[in-house]
Structures are given as C-alpha cells and as structure tokens.
C-alpha cells in the first residue's frame, strides 16, 4: 500500500472514533503505525493534513500529543495543520493551546502558526486575543505578514472596533507591508458593521489612490454601509460607477442599493432597481424581493407589497418568513388586519414557521383596529410555537387593550414585562397612561361580529378531521346510517348519546346528521332533551361533538337557547378547548341566545384550565358592558386563571374588587388568591389573606392553610410554615397530605432534614398517605454534609412502603451525595435508575456531574457530559459549568476552554458561572493571559463579571507573579460596580507578598478595614508572608498580635510565618517563645512551625537548641522532613559539630527523609570547618586526646564520600528516580 493510501485508511479509522475521542481510543488506532512514524515522521503530516481538511481539530491535537509522548518529532508544519483545522472550526482556545504546546515541545511557532491562530480567534469574536497574538509576534521576533494583519483586521469585524482596524491598516505601511484587496475589504467590512459609512467610503477611495483596484466585494460592502445609514444617494452612486470600473454589479450590489432606497423611503427607486435587474442579466432572488417589499411597506404601498409576494412563485423564487413579515407589516400599516391574519395563517402552508417579526406585525395590525382579543390570542399563541414575545409584541398588545378599553389587561401586560426581561418602552408606557386616565370605565371594543367570526378560524389551528371523506377512522358511513335506521323514532336519549359518542371526538357534520336526523322532530319539540344530550356530552368531555350538535340544530332551524349553548361551552371547557368555548360565546347573538353569567363562567373556566389568564380577565371585565353581572363563580374562575398564570397582583386586584361589585368572596376565592401568592415574595400577602378570611365570613379550610404553608415555604419561612401546621387543628382544619408535603418542602428549602424527617414520621402516625412528593421533599432536605446516608435510606424505604421512587427522588438523592462529594454513590444511583423504571433526565446528569466536580473527578464529569449529548438530553449551562469547573480542579485548563467553546455550538449562551469556572481553570493552570482574556470577553457576551470572576483572575496574576496586574484588576472593580470581597483582596495581598511588596500588602490589608471587608486568617497570613519575605519581623509580629483584636483566630500557618520572620531577623528567642505559645492558643505546631524555629536557631548558631527541637518532634506526633533535617544540619555546621551533622544525615534515611543538596552541602561544610568540638557534653577527657591526624583523615574521607553521594543523588533527581 502507498504512503497516501495508508494515511487515508488511518485517517478514516480516526474519523470513525467521532469528533472528540478518548486518548486511549486514539492510541489504540495509532499504535499500529508507531514504528513507521518514528522512522519517517513525515508520514504523520499526511494524516494531520486529512484531519485538517475534514475540520477535526480535536483529533489532530490528540495526534500531535501522541507524537510528543512517543518521541516522534513534530515540525511547525504539523502544528500548523492542526491550527488550520481550529481556524475553520472556530476553536480558538484549542488553537491557543496548540501554540502553547509548540513552545513547551521546543517547536518554534512561525508566521503561519500565529496567523491561523489569529484567524481562529477572530472568527469567534475574540478580538482582544487576536490583537494580543499579533503584538506577541513582534515581541518574540516572529515577522507578521499581510495575512497576519488581514486576520487581525478581520477579527475587529464582530467586535465592531473600527478604530483598531483602521489603526492596523495604517500601521502596515509603517512596517513596510503593502495592504492588498483582502486587507481593504476587511477594513471596509469593519466600518460597515460599526455604522461608519463615511469611513467605509474613505477606505474605498484610498484603494483607488493606492493603485489597488476595488472589486465587487469592496463596492458591495461600502454600499451596504451606506444602506444601513439610509444614504441612498451614495449607494446608488456606487452602483452606477461599478460598470465604469469594469465591475459587473451582482445580486448583492442590487440588494444593498434597494435596501438603501428602503431606508430612505424611496420605494419608487426600489421598484425601478428590482425591475431593471433582468436588464443586467441578473435574476432577482429572495433577498432582492425582500428588500423591495420592505421598501413598499415603509412607503405604505401595501397593495404593491402583497402583489410582489404573490408574484414571487411565478418568478421561481420562494418567499420566506422575511417576505411574509414585511407584507404583514405593510397590511398592518394600512389597517388591513384581515389580510395580515390571512398572510400569517398561510405561512405554515408554505412550510414556513412564523417568527417574532411576523407575529409582531400581525398583532400591530389587530392593535390599529382595536381588535384586542385577536391581539391577545396571537400573543398567547407565540410561546406554543416556540416564538418568544419581545418588547414590540407586548407593547402592541398593550396598545390594543388600551384602544379596546381593557385597562386591566394593559396594566397586567405592562407589569409582567420586567419578569420576562422585557424593558418598558414609550409605546407601552403611554398606552397604559391612557387607560389609567379612564380608570374603571370600560368602553366597548370596536369590533364587528361578522369580522370576528371570519378572523377566529384564521388564528385557530386547522382541524385534522375536516374534509370530504366518506369514512371515519376506517368505519364506513353506511354502517352508521344502518345503526341510525335500526334505532328508529323510539330511540332514547341514552342510546342517542351512545351513538354520538361512537362517532369519536371530532366527527364530520354528515356523520352527526346521520345520527340526529331521525330524532330532529323530537329534539325540536323538546328543548330540554337537547340540554340533557349536550350535558351528557359535557360529562364525557366531548367539546367538538357538542359544537357539531349545535351546528346541526341551527341548520335544521331548531330553537337554540342559552341552556344549550351553556352546556356546549361547558363541554368545551371540560375538553380543554378554550378556542371553541370563546367561539360559541361570541356566536351567541347570532343564535339569538343571550349570554348569562353561566355562559361567561364556563368560558372563563375554559381559559383558566389552559392558563389563558389574559382572556379570562378580559372576558370578566367585558361582562358589565354586555349587561351581565359577574358572580362568584366567574370571579373565582378568573382568579384561578391568574393564579395559574403567575399573576398574583392581578388575582389580588380581582379579589379586592369583588365586594365593590356586590359579590362576597368565599373560601374558593381566597384559596385561589393565596395559591397565586405561592412565590418567594408573596408569603406576607398570603398570611394577610388567611387572617382576613373570618372578617369576610369565609372560614379557612385545609386548602387555605396548605396554600399559606406552601407560600411561606417558598420564601424559606419554615418557622411560619410549621406554626401554621400546628395551628390547623385548633381552627378545625384537619391537616392532610398536601399540608404536610408543603411543610416538608419548607424544611427542604431550609435544609433542616431532622424536622423534615419528623414531619414524615408524623404522617405515618396520623395514617396519612405519604406519596412520592412527601418522600422527595424529605430526600431533598438531606443535603447537609454527612446526611446523604439518610437520603439513601429514604430512597430505599419508598419502594417498601408503596410509592415507587421516580426521577425526582433519584435526582434529590444524587444531589445529596454530590453535596458530600460522594461521587461513587452518585454514579451508582444514576446507573440504578433504569432498573427502577426511572429514566435519568438532564437534572440527574447535572447532579452527578456536580458530584464529580466537587470531588475533582474531571474525567468522569466530562464523560457524563458527553453521555448526555449522546442520549440527546438537553445539556444546559449548569452541565457545562460543572464540567468546566471539574476540569479546572484537575488542572486541565485546555479541556475547560474547549468545553466553553462548545457552548455556542450547543445553542447555549455561556453564563457567568461558565466563565468563572473557565477563569478558575486558567488560574490553576497558571495561564494568566487566558484568564484575563476571558474576563475581558465577558462584557462582549453581555455578562457582568462578578467578584468571583475578578478574584480568580487576580489569583491567576498572583500565581504568575504579576502583582501590578493584580492590583490593576482590584482597583478597576469598583468602577464596574463590582465590590471586591475578602477573596479578591486576599489574592491581591498574596500577589504583593510573592513580589516582596510588603508596603502594598499592608496597605491593602488596611483598605479592607476601611471598605468594611472582613479580614480573615488568610488575609493576615498573606500580609505576614510579605513581611517575612522582607525580614520585617516587627511588622509580622504586630500583625499576629492584632488578629485577636478583630476576632480573627490565628492558625498554625500564621504562627509559622511569624516564627520564620523572627528567625530571619535573628530573633530566635521570640521564635521559640511563639512556638511554645501555640499550645496556649490551642494550636498544634506542625512540621513547618518546627522547621521555622530550628532555622531561627541555626541562624545564630544555637545548635543545641536546634537538636533539642528536632528530638522533641516525635513527642508531638510529627515526623521531621528534609527541610527540618537540613536546618538542624546547618545549625550543627555553624556550631562546628561535624560529627553531629553526619549523624543527622545518616538518620534521615531511617526516617524516610531523602537528603537533598542543602543537607549534603551543610554536612560537607561542617566537615570542612570541623574542629574537635563534640556535641555530647558528657564525653570524658579521653575523647579530647584523640590523635588529631587520625581525626582529620577521617573527616576528609567522609567529605569525599559525601560528595560522591551528593553527585549520585543529583543524577537520580535529574532522571526522576
């Protein structure tokens, strides 16, 4: 097989592993070619080239790391191939990681390496990082070429940094680089994106002056800049000069010119341009048509807009959502709401999904003609189609309510806008001001009955049962006819009902007629029979069937009364078909049936069950103008609708309005209102309502108390929840399982698991059925450290006592294990779920990932995230942030950044937790530049960095000894409205300490007190270290003594640092005094404390004390280490005790302490200086009379031996033995 064939086959096997294979999988595939690659490293380049072409940078990076680990020499060319793959995939973090790997692997990055990395950063909007790389090239002496500058200028595009782009363009001349066409086009594009149309034209003009001929891209981009600014004259001028420059205008050129005319209100010129395109041998596409339709819309030419949309298929151009949205908007501006709705309803038939622009235009059309009901219907339908209403949608809805006199609805829509993260604008505010002027006056909405009947089917979804088929669900109509004929005229109502039910939920009119035609005379003569028949359909929840019966009676000219319609509306209500209920209510005048409170009550109940609170309130408010008095049932239904829609203020408003309408609230009214207050900020209102019930002759019942207990629980007011539960028997309200469940949930939120368990036990004693919810709340309460075994015990007891654990049960147990970092048990529970018929969901995996993150098990955390994606579970930002944090704790910052870069591909917007985790990962990996880059890019992602973000970045600077940057970050925090906390200050003080800036460290410690930031033992430890490093023992001692004054208890670390400071300052007595005082402070000295004290003795030659301290360490259950022994040996050396030094050196091996260079040097120096002094005071005089020559020989032999041992130890250390 040829080399290329081998490379292709190997590449195919690598690609089969997936986009992000495990390292072991890749190694198994490549191990076959290991020998060939080691002999011929160029063979690897072919594989890398194939991976680059397929845009698989993750695999390419793993291949390069495999090469490095197996000592296969990779060249800059190989790395460039992998970085090139990152460029195409936009994986800028991986590109930077590969650049970093090149330096670490002693491969010098070249111009191509940096240029492609700059491009990768630019494609993901990382302008700051791209510019930083460009400046790094100059600093490292790597020559930047035109491609490098082009990539840097292009990176300014997404960030809209036009000034930086133009600065780079000017700088190219200074470094003797000639900008080319790509350079200028990129600069024009940046100006276009930033709205700088004059500068775009200036750059275009400069191209011609510098003999660089502009091309179609240059002119198109400049024309687009003019179009965005509405400078239609300049755009048309550019279009006209293109032929003079031997450049043929294309579709993009025409689109830009038409858009410019649209922005400038020149619809005639837009039409002229569109019609002249065939003369230029250009076939208009959908973009050209859309620009022209928008021009007609702005020029109020709705007929032309609709005509152009209709003519597009004839030109073999398929309209898209933008086409329809513009046409709908044109119809809306002209008040043609029927046409607007017709266009909107026809979009699905054209296989197009309406977007927020389409709906906004349609709602605006309804708003202009005061069709407020239709506007609200469209607004409520948007979330069902996954279309998120925006400020324009809500403002149009508010304006429609204002014009229809529906002030309640207008105010409600205005109040929910902040909850939906929508900002109030002038339109919405003014509309509500107008309604406020009219107070409670409810003028009649401007509407025509015929128009409403025509419009409602437009916004309703088409019936799937409609059609002219001759069979229904496989049953021939003939069989139905036969059944009908068999029944005859003597058919009972029960039999008739049974026959109707056999037709199914959505029968055809012909089928209904087959069944009812025989009984038509009897039904017409006995209206009560119709009521009974429709009531039977209502009990069976057959709304569509009930409506079909009514329509049959109408066609047969039978009398239809209010009782019939009410029964049909009730059937629609029970079937959840609120659209049909509303349709029947609005058609009642055509049926010559006057709607009463029962009609409205049934319709409002239909809205309530489906959460359509806007329509429920609108219908309630319209009752007085229809001369129908609202009763308790209608109010209760409307309040319940508001409760389901989370509109607690509106629910309270309706409750308070009831007495003004001479309607006395009952228990149901209060219970619904209290349930609406079941949120964190509504518990006081719920308690107020509960206490006010007796005054309104409403007796609080079990539901009332349960709702209040739940409201208090949501606000973490667990004491009040338990108080209400205890108070219930005295108020003749018997607690039920819902009451206890709510109280247990309150304990769960407060994490008081003992009380939750007591409540669960009380349920068993009272023989109340503890259901899954009861157990789930109790399991969730077990999230304190060490309480996870109780959570597991509850989980296992569930199946024994009846209720089977579900997903929520397991999720709570996994979360409890995660809180205690018991990741193995969390994974075991996750694996057990399928066996217990509980399907793991995204919450299950997120809890398991968090458990691994707390334990620092990064491999499993990432594997769980990958498993989520494989199982098509919606991994969210919580999933990614936990996995990123786990990678950070495992010191795998590259993988953390790679996960962060995957978020946009997963259609997720990174939040502050994701960025904080990534910055922390860079901090732990000592990648301070990347940490700062991430911090600066947060604002570009519309994220406000928090104190956690800044603290991690400051800590990254501290680890890299960049104390100036650390202080700069700390000082910038208040200007960005981020208050530094103790973690931020501690990191900055540590940075100053490491750099020896003790004055600055003390200044920051003082600033913490002024800023009312709590100073803890970590703050003082960092400041003391700063003083210790600069031998400022007095200040270190002062700081230690001041700690108790501010109620900060000193730790072993603080004392050890001060002992070391005193030792360095020659204050050995103070050092020993501090060591002995630690026991008085209930602190146990550690190895560091003793090492510092022994060093203090060593510096003043107090070798006896040093040996005494060393010998006392075992009594404190401390094992001397290398540092301790080295300090003691050095003390003996200074005291001339060479024999003692040798004894200590020999003891080190027995104590599992390996002698290092310091130990050997001190012992050798002791032998070289050695006199005949002995460290044992009890030696007799004979020891002093030894032969001196023999002693000297012995010493020099030991010196020679020690030097050999020292050399051997150093060699072993270099080899990693």
CSV table of C-alpha atoms in Angstrom, one decimal, residues 617-948:
chain,number,residue,atom,x,y,z
A,617,UNK,CA,-59.7,38.7,32.8
A,618,UNK,CA,-60.7,40.4,29.5
A,619,UNK,CA,-63.9,38.4,29.4
A,620,UNK,CA,-64.7,39.2,33.1
A,621,UNK,CA,-64.1,42.9,32.5
A,622,UNK,CA,-66.4,42.9,29.4
A,623,UNK,CA,-69.4,41.4,31.3
A,624,UNK,CA,-70.8,44.7,32.6
A,625,UNK,CA,-70.9,46.3,29.1
A,626,UNK,CA,-72.8,43.2,27.9
A,627,UNK,CA,-75.2,43.8,30.9
A,628,UNK,CA,-74.2,40.6,32.6
A,629,UNK,CA,-73.4,40.8,36.3
A,630,UNK,CA,-70.3,38.8,37.3
A,631,UNK,CA,-71.0,36.4,40.1
A,632,UNK,CA,-68.8,34.5,42.5
A,633,UNK,CA,-68.2,31.6,40.1
A,634,UNK,CA,-66.9,33.9,37.3
A,635,UNK,CA,-64.7,35.8,39.7
A,636,UNK,CA,-63.3,32.6,41.2
A,637,UNK,CA,-62.6,31.2,37.7
A,638,UNK,CA,-60.8,34.4,36.7
A,639,UNK,CA,-58.7,34.5,40.0
A,640,UNK,CA,-57.8,30.8,39.4
A,641,UNK,CA,-56.7,31.7,35.9
A,642,UNK,CA,-54.5,34.5,37.2
A,643,UNK,CA,-53.1,32.0,39.8
A,644,UNK,CA,-52.1,29.5,37.0
A,645,UNK,CA,-50.6,32.3,35.0
A,646,UNK,CA,-48.5,33.5,38.0
A,647,UNK,CA,-50.3,36.9,38.0
A,648,UNK,CA,-50.7,37.2,41.8
A,649,UNK,CA,-51.1,41.0,41.8
A,650,UNK,CA,-54.0,40.7,39.3
A,651,UNK,CA,-55.5,37.9,41.4
A,652,UNK,CA,-55.5,40.1,44.5
A,653,UNK,CA,-56.9,43.0,42.5
A,654,UNK,CA,-59.9,40.9,41.4
A,655,UNK,CA,-60.4,39.6,45.0
A,656,UNK,CA,-60.4,43.1,46.3
A,657,UNK,CA,-62.8,44.2,43.6
A,658,UNK,CA,-65.4,41.6,44.4
A,659,UNK,CA,-67.1,43.5,47.3
A,660,UNK,CA,-67.3,46.6,45.1
A,661,UNK,CA,-69.3,44.5,42.6
A,662,UNK,CA,-71.6,43.3,45.5
A,663,UNK,CA,-70.0,39.8,45.2
A,664,UNK,CA,-69.0,38.3,48.5
A,665,UNK,CA,-65.7,36.2,48.3
A,666,UNK,CA,-65.9,32.7,49.6
A,667,UNK,CA,-63.3,30.1,50.6
A,668,UNK,CA,-62.6,29.2,47.0
A,669,UNK,CA,-61.9,32.9,46.1
A,670,UNK,CA,-59.5,33.2,49.0
A,671,UNK,CA,-57.8,29.9,48.3
A,672,UNK,CA,-57.2,30.7,44.7
A,673,UNK,CA,-55.7,34.1,45.6
A,674,UNK,CA,-53.5,32.6,48.3
A,675,UNK,CA,-52.3,29.9,45.8
A,676,UNK,CA,-51.4,32.8,43.5
A,677,UNK,CA,-49.2,34.1,46.2
A,678,UNK,CA,-47.3,30.8,46.3
A,679,UNK,CA,-44.0,32.5,45.4
A,680,UNK,CA,-41.0,33.9,47.3
A,681,UNK,CA,-42.3,37.5,47.6
A,682,UNK,CA,-46.0,36.7,48.3
A,683,UNK,CA,-45.9,35.0,51.7
A,684,UNK,CA,-46.9,38.1,53.7
A,685,UNK,CA,-49.9,38.6,51.4
A,686,UNK,CA,-50.9,35.0,51.8
A,687,UNK,CA,-50.9,35.3,55.6
A,688,UNK,CA,-52.8,38.6,55.5
A,689,UNK,CA,-55.5,36.9,53.3
A,690,UNK,CA,-55.7,34.0,55.7
A,691,UNK,CA,-56.1,36.2,58.7
A,692,UNK,CA,-58.7,38.3,56.9
A,693,UNK,CA,-61.0,35.5,55.9
A,694,UNK,CA,-63.1,35.4,59.0
A,695,UNK,CA,-64.0,39.1,58.7
A,696,UNK,CA,-65.4,38.3,55.2
A,697,UNK,CA,-67.4,35.3,56.7
A,698,UNK,CA,-65.1,32.9,54.9
A,699,UNK,CA,-63.9,30.0,57.1
A,700,UNK,CA,-60.2,29.0,56.4
A,701,UNK,CA,-60.1,25.3,55.5
A,702,UNK,CA,-57.4,22.7,54.8
A,703,UNK,CA,-56.8,24.1,51.3
A,704,UNK,CA,-56.4,27.7,52.8
A,705,UNK,CA,-53.8,26.6,55.3
A,706,UNK,CA,-52.0,24.4,52.8
A,707,UNK,CA,-51.7,27.3,50.3
A,708,UNK,CA,-50.3,29.6,53.1
A,709,UNK,CA,-47.8,26.9,54.3
A,710,UNK,CA,-46.6,26.5,50.7
A,711,UNK,CA,-46.2,30.2,50.2
A,712,UNK,CA,-44.2,30.5,53.4
A,713,UNK,CA,-42.1,27.5,52.4
A,714,UNK,CA,-41.2,29.1,49.0
A,715,UNK,CA,-39.9,32.1,50.9
A,716,UNK,CA,-37.8,30.0,53.2
A,717,UNK,CA,-40.1,30.9,56.1
A,718,UNK,CA,-40.1,27.4,57.6
A,719,UNK,CA,-40.9,28.5,61.1
A,720,UNK,CA,-44.1,30.1,59.9
A,721,UNK,CA,-44.9,27.1,57.8
A,722,UNK,CA,-44.6,24.8,60.9
A,723,UNK,CA,-46.5,27.3,63.0
A,724,UNK,CA,-49.4,27.2,60.6
A,725,UNK,CA,-49.4,23.4,60.5
A,726,UNK,CA,-49.5,23.2,64.3
A,727,UNK,CA,-52.3,25.9,64.3
A,728,UNK,CA,-54.6,24.0,62.0
A,729,UNK,CA,-56.3,21.5,64.4
A,730,UNK,CA,-57.3,24.5,66.7
A,731,UNK,CA,-59.0,26.1,63.7
A,732,UNK,CA,-60.9,22.9,62.8
A,733,UNK,CA,-58.9,22.5,59.7
A,734,UNK,CA,-57.5,18.9,59.5
A,735,UNK,CA,-54.1,18.7,58.0
A,736,UNK,CA,-53.9,16.4,55.0
A,737,UNK,CA,-51.0,15.0,53.0
A,738,UNK,CA,-50.8,18.3,51.0
A,739,UNK,CA,-50.4,20.3,54.2
A,740,UNK,CA,-47.6,18.0,55.4
A,741,UNK,CA,-46.0,17.9,52.0
A,742,UNK,CA,-45.9,21.7,51.9
A,743,UNK,CA,-44.3,21.8,55.3
A,744,UNK,CA,-41.7,19.2,54.4
A,745,UNK,CA,-40.9,21.2,51.3
A,746,UNK,CA,-40.4,24.3,53.5
A,747,UNK,CA,-37.9,22.3,55.6
A,748,UNK,CA,-36.2,21.0,52.4
A,749,UNK,CA,-35.6,24.6,51.2
A,750,UNK,CA,-34.2,25.5,54.7
A,751,UNK,CA,-32.1,22.3,54.7
A,752,UNK,CA,-33.4,21.2,58.2
A,753,UNK,CA,-33.6,17.5,57.5
A,754,UNK,CA,-34.3,16.5,61.1
A,755,UNK,CA,-37.6,18.4,61.1
A,756,UNK,CA,-38.5,17.1,57.6
A,757,UNK,CA,-38.0,13.5,58.9
A,758,UNK,CA,-40.1,14.3,62.0
A,759,UNK,CA,-42.9,15.5,59.8
A,760,UNK,CA,-42.7,12.4,57.6
A,761,UNK,CA,-42.9,10.2,60.7
A,762,UNK,CA,-45.9,12.2,61.9
A,763,UNK,CA,-47.7,11.5,58.6
A,764,UNK,CA,-47.3,7.7,59.3
A,765,UNK,CA,-48.6,8.2,62.8
A,766,UNK,CA,-51.7,10.0,61.6
A,767,UNK,CA,-52.1,7.4,58.8
A,768,UNK,CA,-51.8,10.0,56.1
A,769,UNK,CA,-50.8,8.6,52.7
A,770,UNK,CA,-47.2,9.6,52.2
A,771,UNK,CA,-46.8,9.8,48.5
A,772,UNK,CA,-43.8,10.3,46.2
A,773,UNK,CA,-43.9,14.0,46.8
A,774,UNK,CA,-43.6,13.6,50.5
A,775,UNK,CA,-40.5,11.4,50.2
A,776,UNK,CA,-39.0,13.5,47.5
A,777,UNK,CA,-39.2,16.6,49.7
A,778,UNK,CA,-37.6,14.7,52.6
A,779,UNK,CA,-34.8,13.3,50.5
A,780,UNK,CA,-34.1,16.8,49.1
A,781,UNK,CA,-33.8,18.1,52.7
A,782,UNK,CA,-30.9,15.7,53.3
A,783,UNK,CA,-28.3,17.9,51.6
A,784,UNK,CA,-26.2,18.9,54.6
A,785,UNK,CA,-22.7,17.4,54.9
A,786,UNK,CA,-22.9,13.8,56.0
A,787,UNK,CA,-26.6,13.4,55.7
A,788,UNK,CA,-26.5,11.5,52.4
A,789,UNK,CA,-26.9,8.1,54.0
A,790,UNK,CA,-30.3,9.2,55.3
A,791,UNK,CA,-31.3,10.3,51.8
A,792,UNK,CA,-30.4,6.8,50.5
A,793,UNK,CA,-32.3,5.2,53.4
A,794,UNK,CA,-35.4,7.1,52.5
A,795,UNK,CA,-35.0,6.2,48.8
A,796,UNK,CA,-34.9,2.5,49.6
A,797,UNK,CA,-37.9,2.7,52.0
A,798,UNK,CA,-40.0,4.3,49.4
A,799,UNK,CA,-40.5,1.0,47.4
A,800,UNK,CA,-41.1,-0.9,50.7
A,801,UNK,CA,-43.9,1.4,51.8
A,802,UNK,CA,-45.7,1.8,48.5
A,803,UNK,CA,-44.7,4.8,46.4
A,804,UNK,CA,-42.1,4.0,43.8
A,805,UNK,CA,-39.1,6.3,43.5
A,806,UNK,CA,-39.3,8.5,40.4
A,807,UNK,CA,-36.8,10.7,38.6
A,808,UNK,CA,-37.2,13.5,41.2
A,809,UNK,CA,-36.5,11.0,44.1
A,810,UNK,CA,-33.2,9.8,42.5
A,811,UNK,CA,-32.2,13.4,41.5
A,812,UNK,CA,-32.6,14.5,45.1
A,813,UNK,CA,-30.5,11.5,46.4
A,814,UNK,CA,-27.8,12.1,43.7
A,815,UNK,CA,-27.7,15.7,44.7
A,816,UNK,CA,-27.4,14.8,48.4
A,817,UNK,CA,-24.4,12.5,47.6
A,818,UNK,CA,-22.9,15.3,45.5
A,819,UNK,CA,-23.1,17.8,48.3
A,820,UNK,CA,-20.7,15.5,50.3
A,821,UNK,CA,-18.6,14.8,47.2
A,822,UNK,CA,-19.6,11.2,47.3
A,823,UNK,CA,-19.3,10.8,43.6
A,824,UNK,CA,-19.2,7.0,43.5
A,825,UNK,CA,-22.5,6.6,45.2
A,826,UNK,CA,-24.0,9.3,43.0
A,827,UNK,CA,-22.9,7.3,39.9
A,828,UNK,CA,-24.3,4.1,41.4
A,829,UNK,CA,-27.7,5.8,41.8
A,830,UNK,CA,-27.6,7.1,38.3
A,831,UNK,CA,-26.9,3.6,37.0
A,832,UNK,CA,-29.7,2.1,39.1
A,833,UNK,CA,-32.4,4.4,37.8
A,834,UNK,CA,-33.3,2.4,34.6
A,835,UNK,CA,-33.7,-0.7,36.7
A,836,UNK,CA,-36.3,1.1,38.9
A,837,UNK,CA,-38.1,2.4,35.8
A,838,UNK,CA,-36.9,5.9,36.5
A,839,UNK,CA,-35.5,7.5,33.3
A,840,UNK,CA,-32.4,9.7,34.0
A,841,UNK,CA,-33.0,13.2,32.8
A,842,UNK,CA,-30.8,16.3,32.5
A,843,UNK,CA,-31.2,17.1,36.2
A,844,UNK,CA,-30.0,13.6,37.1
A,845,UNK,CA,-26.8,14.0,35.0
A,846,UNK,CA,-26.3,17.6,36.2
A,847,UNK,CA,-26.4,16.4,39.8
A,848,UNK,CA,-23.9,13.6,39.0
A,849,UNK,CA,-21.6,15.9,37.2
A,850,UNK,CA,-21.7,18.3,40.1
A,851,UNK,CA,-20.8,15.4,42.5
A,852,UNK,CA,-17.8,14.6,40.3
A,853,UNK,CA,-16.9,18.3,40.2
A,854,UNK,CA,-16.9,18.6,44.0
A,855,UNK,CA,-14.6,15.5,44.2
A,856,UNK,CA,-12.3,16.8,41.4
A,857,UNK,CA,-13.0,13.7,39.2
A,858,UNK,CA,-12.8,15.6,35.9
A,859,UNK,CA,-12.6,12.5,33.6
A,860,UNK,CA,-16.0,11.2,34.8
A,861,UNK,CA,-17.6,14.7,34.8
A,862,UNK,CA,-16.7,15.2,31.1
A,863,UNK,CA,-17.7,11.6,30.3
A,864,UNK,CA,-21.2,12.3,31.9
A,865,UNK,CA,-21.5,15.4,29.8
A,866,UNK,CA,-20.7,13.5,26.6
A,867,UNK,CA,-23.2,10.8,27.6
A,868,UNK,CA,-25.9,13.5,28.0
A,869,UNK,CA,-25.2,14.7,24.4
A,870,UNK,CA,-25.2,11.1,23.1
A,871,UNK,CA,-28.5,10.4,24.8
A,872,UNK,CA,-29.9,13.7,23.3
A,873,UNK,CA,-30.6,15.1,26.8
A,874,UNK,CA,-30.6,18.9,26.8
A,875,UNK,CA,-27.2,19.8,28.4
A,876,UNK,CA,-27.5,23.3,29.8
A,877,UNK,CA,-25.1,25.9,31.1
A,878,UNK,CA,-25.2,24.2,34.5
A,879,UNK,CA,-24.0,21.0,32.9
A,880,UNK,CA,-21.1,22.7,31.2
A,881,UNK,CA,-20.1,25.0,34.1
A,882,UNK,CA,-19.8,22.0,36.4
A,883,UNK,CA,-17.7,20.1,33.9
A,884,UNK,CA,-15.5,23.1,33.2
A,885,UNK,CA,-15.0,23.5,37.0
A,886,UNK,CA,-14.1,19.8,37.3
A,887,UNK,CA,-11.5,20.2,34.5
A,888,UNK,CA,-10.1,23.2,36.3
A,889,UNK,CA,-9.7,21.3,39.6
A,890,UNK,CA,-8.0,18.6,37.7
A,891,UNK,CA,-5.6,21.2,36.2
A,892,UNK,CA,-6.8,20.6,32.6
A,893,UNK,CA,-7.4,24.2,31.6
A,894,UNK,CA,-7.2,23.3,27.8
A,895,UNK,CA,-10.2,21.0,28.2
A,896,UNK,CA,-12.0,23.6,30.2
A,897,UNK,CA,-11.6,26.1,27.5
A,898,UNK,CA,-12.6,23.6,24.9
A,899,UNK,CA,-15.9,22.9,26.7
A,900,UNK,CA,-16.5,26.6,27.0
A,901,UNK,CA,-16.1,27.0,23.2
A,902,UNK,CA,-18.7,24.2,22.7
A,903,UNK,CA,-21.5,26.1,24.2
A,904,UNK,CA,-22.4,28.2,21.1
A,905,UNK,CA,-22.4,25.0,19.0
A,906,UNK,CA,-24.8,23.5,21.5
A,907,UNK,CA,-27.0,26.6,21.1
A,908,UNK,CA,-26.3,27.8,24.6
A,909,UNK,CA,-25.2,31.2,25.7
A,910,UNK,CA,-22.4,30.9,28.3
A,911,UNK,CA,-23.3,32.5,31.6
A,912,UNK,CA,-21.2,33.9,34.4
A,913,UNK,CA,-20.8,30.5,36.1
A,914,UNK,CA,-19.3,29.1,32.9
A,915,UNK,CA,-16.8,31.9,32.6
A,916,UNK,CA,-16.0,31.9,36.3
A,917,UNK,CA,-15.2,28.2,36.1
A,918,UNK,CA,-13.1,28.7,33.0
A,919,UNK,CA,-11.1,31.6,34.5
A,920,UNK,CA,-10.5,29.5,37.6
A,921,UNK,CA,-9.3,26.7,35.4
A,922,UNK,CA,-6.8,29.1,33.7
A,923,UNK,CA,-5.8,30.3,37.2
A,924,UNK,CA,-5.0,26.8,38.4
A,925,UNK,CA,-3.1,26.1,35.1
A,926,UNK,CA,-1.1,29.3,35.5
A,927,UNK,CA,-2.5,30.7,32.2
A,928,UNK,CA,-2.9,34.3,33.4
A,929,UNK,CA,-3.1,35.7,29.8
A,930,UNK,CA,-6.1,33.5,29.0
A,931,UNK,CA,-7.7,34.2,32.3
A,932,UNK,CA,-7.5,38.0,31.6
A,933,UNK,CA,-8.8,37.4,28.0
A,934,UNK,CA,-11.8,35.5,29.3
A,935,UNK,CA,-12.5,38.2,31.9
A,936,UNK,CA,-12.4,40.9,29.2
A,937,UNK,CA,-14.6,38.9,26.8
A,938,UNK,CA,-17.4,38.6,29.4
A,939,UNK,CA,-18.8,42.1,28.7
A,940,UNK,CA,-18.8,41.3,25.0
A,941,UNK,CA,-21.1,38.4,25.8
A,942,UNK,CA,-23.4,40.8,27.8
A,943,UNK,CA,-22.2,39.3,31.1
A,944,UNK,CA,-21.2,41.3,34.1
A,945,UNK,CA,-18.1,39.9,35.7
A,946,UNK,CA,-18.7,39.3,39.4
A,947,UNK,CA,-16.3,39.3,42.4
A,948,UNK,CA,-15.8,35.6,41.8
